[in-house]
XYZ file of C-alpha atoms in Angstrom:
479
model
C 121.784 46.960 114.421
C 122.458 45.138 111.152
C 123.046 41.885 113.034
C 119.716 42.310 114.850
C 117.934 42.865 111.523
C 119.555 39.774 110.063
C 118.447 37.686 113.058
C 114.855 38.866 112.612
C 114.880 37.888 108.913
C 116.480 34.553 109.791
C 113.820 33.729 112.383
C 111.037 34.937 110.085
C 112.084 32.772 107.146
C 112.394 29.773 109.490
C 108.900 30.342 110.858
C 107.350 30.891 107.421
C 109.141 27.796 106.044
C 107.829 25.624 108.882
C 104.358 27.190 108.485
C 104.257 26.449 104.751
C 105.604 22.915 105.268
C 103.045 22.152 107.984
C 100.023 23.531 106.109
C 101.180 21.827 102.879
C 101.364 18.432 104.567
C 97.970 18.959 106.261
C 96.383 20.037 102.958
C 97.858 17.151 100.956
C 96.761 14.561 103.533
C 93.172 15.886 103.427
C 93.285 16.255 99.632
C 94.471 12.669 99.066
C 92.004 11.298 101.615
C 89.145 13.170 99.927
C 90.079 11.521 96.602
C 87.773 13.705 94.490
C 89.972 14.087 91.384
C 91.408 11.684 88.839
C 94.896 10.358 89.764
C 96.497 12.465 87.010
C 94.869 15.631 88.412
C 95.802 14.642 91.958
C 99.465 14.311 90.995
C 99.269 17.688 89.264
C 98.087 19.311 92.507
C 100.649 17.443 94.627
C 103.581 18.406 92.382
C 102.253 21.957 92.204
C 102.377 22.298 96.006
C 105.886 20.749 96.073
C 107.159 22.975 93.252
C 105.829 26.131 94.901
C 107.532 25.030 98.110
C 110.831 24.602 96.272
C 110.576 28.085 94.720
C 109.817 29.607 98.137
C 112.823 27.814 99.670
C 115.048 29.303 96.977
C 113.637 32.785 97.564
C 114.026 32.517 101.341
C 117.430 30.821 101.556
C 119.356 31.184 98.271
C 118.259 34.528 96.846
C 120.718 37.337 97.534
C 118.420 40.318 97.167
C 116.467 41.398 100.221
C 113.405 42.119 98.062
C 113.223 38.462 96.985
C 113.360 37.317 100.598
C 110.616 39.776 101.575
C 108.387 38.629 98.708
C 109.128 34.986 99.604
C 108.045 35.529 103.222
C 104.828 37.306 102.216
C 103.922 34.690 99.598
C 104.686 31.832 102.004
C 102.437 33.321 104.683
C 99.637 34.011 102.183
C 99.827 30.500 100.654
C 99.960 28.933 104.124
C 96.684 30.660 105.003
C 95.098 29.455 101.730
C 96.333 25.891 102.297
C 95.057 25.896 105.880
C 91.606 27.093 104.758
C 91.580 24.440 102.011
C 92.656 21.698 104.410
C 90.034 22.755 106.929
C 87.322 22.709 104.239
C 88.359 19.275 102.948
C 88.499 17.916 106.493
C 85.024 19.311 107.192
C 83.634 17.800 103.991
C 85.265 14.449 104.748
C 83.702 14.423 108.210
C 80.286 15.382 106.823
C 80.379 12.609 104.216
C 81.301 10.109 106.898
C 78.468 11.449 109.058
C 75.920 11.008 106.262
C 76.953 7.490 105.209
C 76.759 3.969 106.602
C 74.261 4.630 109.380
C 74.557 1.633 111.680
C 72.499 2.791 114.670
C 68.730 2.877 114.986
C 67.182 4.769 117.897
C 64.196 3.344 119.755
C 61.699 5.051 122.061
C 59.551 2.526 123.937
C 56.695 3.423 126.303
C 54.476 1.731 128.861
C 50.958 2.994 128.109
C 47.968 3.044 130.464
C 44.487 4.535 130.169
C 44.231 8.110 131.396
C 41.970 7.112 134.322
C 44.163 4.171 135.356
C 44.938 3.751 139.053
C 48.584 3.302 138.086
C 50.070 6.782 138.522
C 53.762 5.911 138.363
C 55.870 2.888 137.546
C 56.299 1.809 141.184
C 52.504 1.283 141.388
C 52.756 -1.715 139.059
C 52.049 -4.980 140.876
C 53.515 -8.392 140.087
C 50.009 -9.607 139.230
C 49.510 -6.916 136.537
C 49.640 -8.330 133.017
C 51.468 -6.311 130.376
C 50.198 -6.420 126.804
C 52.757 -6.756 124.029
C 52.465 -7.055 120.259
C 54.154 -9.862 118.365
C 55.765 -7.392 115.979
C 57.905 -5.807 118.695
C 58.247 -8.701 121.132
C 61.706 -9.882 120.154
C 63.415 -6.509 120.439
C 61.648 -3.570 122.004
C 59.270 -5.342 124.376
C 62.040 -7.573 125.693
C 64.181 -4.517 126.371
C 61.326 -2.781 128.204
C 60.507 -5.865 130.324
C 64.166 -6.212 131.315
C 64.303 -2.548 132.366
C 61.047 -2.959 134.301
C 62.339 -5.999 136.145
C 65.406 -4.053 137.272
C 63.203 -1.145 138.357
C 60.593 -3.207 140.267
C 62.559 -6.270 141.364
C 60.121 -8.780 139.832
C 58.931 -9.993 136.414
C 55.435 -9.318 135.152
C 53.434 -11.790 133.119
C 52.675 -10.798 129.562
C 49.708 -11.108 127.227
C 50.825 -11.402 123.610
C 48.574 -9.959 120.899
C 48.829 -10.853 117.219
C 48.589 -7.290 115.964
C 48.303 -3.621 116.899
C 44.494 -3.505 116.740
C 44.037 -6.407 119.157
C 46.558 -4.989 121.620
C 44.930 -1.543 121.774
C 41.478 -3.134 122.015
C 42.774 -5.160 124.956
C 43.832 -1.938 126.709
C 40.526 -0.124 126.061
C 38.515 -3.189 127.135
C 40.737 -3.481 130.247
C 41.853 -7.014 129.452
C 45.318 -5.703 130.314
C 46.098 -2.561 132.371
C 49.342 -1.781 130.516
C 50.682 -2.164 126.986
C 54.162 -1.740 125.506
C 54.258 0.689 122.563
C 57.098 1.424 120.155
C 56.546 5.151 119.619
C 57.369 4.755 115.912
C 53.983 3.001 115.597
C 51.880 5.702 117.280
C 50.936 7.497 114.043
C 49.789 4.242 112.455
C 47.784 3.385 115.551
C 45.968 6.735 115.491
C 44.612 6.018 112.001
C 42.040 3.780 113.731
C 42.109 5.087 117.322
C 42.086 8.825 116.638
C 41.811 9.855 120.293
C 44.421 7.371 121.531
C 46.863 10.024 122.757
C 44.058 11.836 124.585
C 42.667 8.642 126.141
C 46.006 7.358 127.406
C 49.207 8.472 129.065
C 52.817 7.292 129.256
C 53.577 5.616 132.578
C 57.233 4.844 131.868
C 59.562 5.098 128.888
C 63.021 4.040 127.791
C 65.254 5.020 124.891
C 68.113 3.006 123.470
C 70.169 2.577 120.317
C 70.283 -0.628 118.291
C 73.229 -1.552 116.072
C 72.215 -2.328 112.486
C 74.015 -4.506 109.968
C 74.977 -2.829 106.686
C 73.097 -4.998 104.178
C 74.334 -3.182 101.049
C 75.229 -5.325 98.040
C 78.575 -3.758 97.168
C 79.587 -2.942 93.590
C 81.946 -0.469 91.880
C 79.660 2.575 91.851
C 81.810 4.431 89.326
C 81.598 1.602 86.786
C 78.779 -0.855 87.521
C 75.040 -0.340 87.130
C 73.171 -0.430 90.435
C 69.762 -0.029 92.073
C 68.975 2.342 94.959
C 65.776 2.525 97.003
C 64.860 6.131 97.798
C 62.616 5.890 100.836
C 60.807 8.921 102.263
C 59.368 8.891 105.782
C 56.766 11.217 107.280
C 58.910 12.969 109.923
C 60.855 16.190 110.471
C 64.296 16.661 112.025
C 67.001 14.026 112.375
C 66.309 10.524 111.088
C 66.692 8.455 114.228
C 64.057 5.745 114.118
C 61.851 3.689 111.846
C 58.667 5.085 110.356
C 56.173 4.424 107.577
C 57.555 4.876 104.074
C 55.424 7.478 102.304
C 57.823 7.662 99.342
C 59.105 4.543 97.581
C 61.146 5.240 94.471
C 63.501 2.754 92.873
C 66.438 4.425 91.098
C 68.347 2.380 88.511
C 71.689 4.110 87.918
C 73.980 3.620 84.914
C 77.118 5.690 85.692
C 78.825 4.792 82.411
C 76.037 6.314 80.288
C 74.974 8.900 82.929
C 71.392 7.603 82.881
C 68.918 7.170 85.732
C 65.554 5.395 85.680
C 63.114 6.325 88.462
C 60.294 3.896 89.265
C 57.589 5.146 91.637
C 55.743 2.539 93.721
C 52.519 3.592 95.530
C 52.759 3.612 99.325
C 49.530 1.557 99.622
C 50.663 -1.234 97.278
C 49.362 -4.522 98.736
C 52.390 -6.816 98.609
C 54.058 -9.684 100.513
C 56.230 -8.222 103.277
C 59.680 -9.755 103.818
C 61.622 -9.256 107.030
C 65.119 -7.865 107.267
C 67.388 -7.626 110.310
C 64.317 -6.816 112.420
C 61.752 -9.621 112.390
C 58.187 -8.866 111.293
C 57.114 -11.502 113.853
C 55.341 -13.549 111.227
C 55.911 -15.619 108.152
C 57.753 -13.922 105.308
C 55.213 -13.088 102.649
C 52.507 -11.812 105.020
C 50.346 -9.399 103.019
C 50.258 -5.712 103.934
C 50.659 -2.192 102.589
C 54.152 -1.356 101.395
C 54.249 1.705 103.677
C 54.117 -0.568 106.764
C 57.355 -2.291 105.755
C 59.194 0.861 106.856
C 58.136 0.196 110.447
C 60.487 -2.798 110.465
C 63.461 -0.904 109.067
C 64.800 -0.112 105.585
C 66.035 -3.665 104.957
C 62.447 -4.896 105.193
C 61.353 -2.448 102.459
C 64.361 -3.381 100.310
C 63.680 -7.124 100.562
C 59.987 -6.576 99.890
C 60.654 -4.628 96.684
C 63.363 -7.049 95.591
C 60.647 -9.691 95.629
C 58.234 -7.491 93.642
C 60.701 -6.614 90.857
C 62.964 -9.700 90.934
C 66.182 -7.667 91.107
C 68.853 -7.050 93.755
C 68.655 -3.573 95.305
C 72.210 -2.556 96.147
C 71.681 0.472 98.389
C 69.066 2.616 100.073
C 68.746 6.315 100.857
C 66.199 7.375 103.472
C 64.969 10.969 103.612
C 62.283 12.950 105.417
C 60.574 16.350 105.180
C 63.608 18.192 106.559
C 65.851 16.488 103.959
C 63.788 17.900 101.088
C 63.890 21.443 102.467
C 67.602 21.460 103.372
C 68.943 19.755 100.235
C 67.002 21.987 97.830
C 67.967 25.127 99.732
C 71.614 23.952 99.748
C 71.682 23.794 95.920
C 70.025 27.201 95.617
C 66.525 26.014 94.713
C 65.302 24.004 91.713
C 62.998 24.383 88.719
C 60.128 21.877 88.882
C 57.802 21.115 85.971
C 54.182 20.745 87.141
C 51.438 18.968 85.189
C 48.694 20.804 87.087
C 47.900 24.139 88.675
C 47.445 23.657 92.417
C 48.364 25.561 95.563
C 50.933 28.167 94.546
C 52.186 26.062 91.589
C 51.384 26.751 87.943
C 51.380 24.436 84.940
C 54.926 24.277 83.588
C 58.077 25.615 85.223
C 58.041 26.552 88.924
C 61.018 28.042 90.758
C 60.999 26.344 94.152
C 62.909 26.711 97.375
C 62.874 23.898 99.937
C 59.527 24.778 101.541
C 57.698 25.144 98.218
C 59.218 21.884 96.917
C 58.043 20.075 100.062
C 54.473 21.280 99.489
C 54.754 20.101 95.879
C 55.733 16.536 96.857
C 53.305 16.185 99.779
C 50.032 17.253 98.153
C 47.798 14.411 96.947
C 44.309 15.760 97.643
C 44.483 18.314 94.819
C 44.544 15.542 92.197
C 42.019 13.095 90.881
C 44.721 10.404 90.861
C 45.732 11.247 94.424
C 48.773 9.265 95.528
C 49.593 8.234 91.953
C 50.127 11.874 90.938
C 51.987 12.561 94.162
C 54.419 9.781 93.218
C 54.970 11.425 89.828
C 55.573 14.788 91.526
C 58.127 13.229 93.862
C 60.063 11.959 90.856
C 59.869 15.420 89.244
C 61.626 16.893 92.278
C 64.363 14.238 92.144
C 64.789 14.962 88.421
C 65.061 18.688 89.167
C 67.764 18.134 91.799
C 69.752 15.834 89.464
C 69.519 18.391 86.644
C 70.721 21.157 88.948
C 73.649 19.156 90.334
C 74.739 17.908 86.889
C 74.749 21.354 85.275
C 78.462 21.865 84.426
C 78.088 25.659 84.311
C 77.101 25.808 87.993
C 79.397 25.369 90.979
C 78.261 24.070 94.349
C 79.449 24.321 97.895
C 79.621 20.583 98.602
C 80.458 21.283 102.255
C 77.135 23.128 102.584
C 75.339 20.327 100.749
C 76.667 17.592 103.014
C 76.081 19.753 106.077
C 72.436 19.823 104.994
C 72.147 16.046 104.643
C 74.334 14.935 107.566
C 71.512 14.449 110.078
C 68.409 14.239 107.893
C 69.532 11.722 105.275
C 70.359 8.103 106.027
C 72.111 5.782 103.574
C 74.201 2.635 103.449
C 76.699 3.858 100.861
C 80.214 3.989 102.282
C 82.019 7.333 102.353
C 84.431 6.028 99.692
C 81.528 5.205 97.374
C 80.062 8.687 97.814
C 83.472 10.187 97.004
C 83.631 8.087 93.833
C 80.253 9.454 92.723
C 81.393 13.017 93.477
C 84.594 12.314 91.547
C 82.558 11.400 88.455
C 80.654 14.676 88.672
C 83.698 16.862 89.402
C 85.952 15.332 86.755
C 83.625 14.375 83.930
C 80.668 16.701 84.557
C 78.220 14.357 82.799
C 74.781 15.668 81.840
C 72.625 13.025 83.505
C 69.420 11.992 81.738
C 66.482 10.920 83.889
C 63.496 8.810 82.856
C 60.511 8.358 85.173
C 57.844 5.657 85.186
C 55.241 4.460 87.702
C 53.627 1.147 88.505
C 49.886 1.235 88.957
C 47.143 -0.491 90.901
C 43.433 -0.616 91.692
C 41.793 0.781 94.820
C 40.537 -1.749 97.363
C 40.252 -2.612 101.057
C 41.984 -5.645 102.524
C 43.445 -7.081 105.710
C 46.596 -5.474 107.110
C 48.826 -8.091 108.721
C 50.557 -5.515 110.925
C 47.470 -3.582 111.965
C 45.020 -6.455 112.257
C 42.051 -4.949 110.434
C 40.972 -3.953 106.947
C 42.536 -0.795 105.536
C 42.598 1.006 102.212
C 45.097 -0.721 99.921
C 46.053 -0.747 96.250
C 46.118 -4.057 94.412
C 49.090 -4.101 92.005
C 48.312 -4.296 88.294
C 50.702 -7.030 87.184
C 50.999 -5.706 83.633
C 52.389 -2.403 84.936
C 54.927 -4.289 87.071
C 55.942 -6.399 84.056
C 56.435 -3.248 81.955
C 58.575 -1.750 84.723
C 60.663 -4.936 84.884
C 61.376 -4.719 81.153
C 62.431 -1.074 81.450
C 64.631 -1.863 84.481
C 66.275 -4.681 82.512
C 67.155 -2.203 79.738
C 69.022 -0.011 82.211
C 70.782 -2.942 83.877
C 71.954 -4.559 80.616
């Protein structure tokens, strides 16, 4: 009987030893890969796990008293569970950070559009003699892809009619100059600004979806030491960020990690500026004049290059968010306190406790203000300030796994996962109280020609003196 009892204890200590060893190795691998603490703190944790392991080995194998062995087994099992939970959490956070960073794929939805009363009922009704209207702005990528798919489907190539802009192409469809047009669905909302009943007047005859690899155009620096510029770009969509869209929010963030200072510069969405192409061509000469918001239709690099030209500085990174991002991020940090300059909606002058939905209403409203989009830009910066204040409060602790779960699908950025970890490391180790300063550039209301759209639209002419003042302030932060 005594021999049987001894065998049980022998097997148990072997199992618990192997369990502790396995979970320790798993935890330390995830912990080192996460790299969230200073090296001195990391070594403290590593030696702590090793030392505890050594003590448990002594209790399980060298201690003579049965009570010590029993305690050793219980402690080993309990610590193994804790280490496994910790390793699982670190692994989950690592995966979420990787999922939220370095987005290299852009999703495209391309449609063949016909008038609702068209005789073409399905794609096989298309004849070789039917011309297909395409717009210069999407010819090189999306239209080519659609025409290739169509050729495979029908067995012949259709002739195309190329239009200089969106307005001319849609006019050609309505006037029946062409029976079919190719539409990048990312442009539909812009199109309906002029052709309000477009979706009712037309139907989709055929559609394709594909993913396009994007080049990471970030200008790399040491984010924990060097000053850098980030474009915060907000698009008017919900759900996952999968495709291009107009940029309704354009905020330039100048970050000084050494002094824990951030300068936010709000640029109006309707700023009338030269547009500069990125990876995706704008199908025209660089410097074609249009509203800043339309640059987003050609991808984030186009907006970055355009604003680099306006402010004469390199923009190192971008972060792209949408409506869902605002809701999820603010809810993930437990809400924020936003200071309002005006009473509107359900907001009062002064401090407002906001969850994600209320914060979204705060940043979207522009019709309640005399200054319209100018005040909306200021409100957007107030929300960013509120989030930074909340995250940099050293007395509060956050579930970073929950935070990155919130941003995984609805935030796009070209930071690497290592760079994000470095920024988290600064906050975890040093807990700096970040100071945020906000300024805006201004302009005058006007109407002018939109290169992309092909007609006159409301625009805002930049006031050069306000840009010059912003440049001086940016230079202070980058010195």
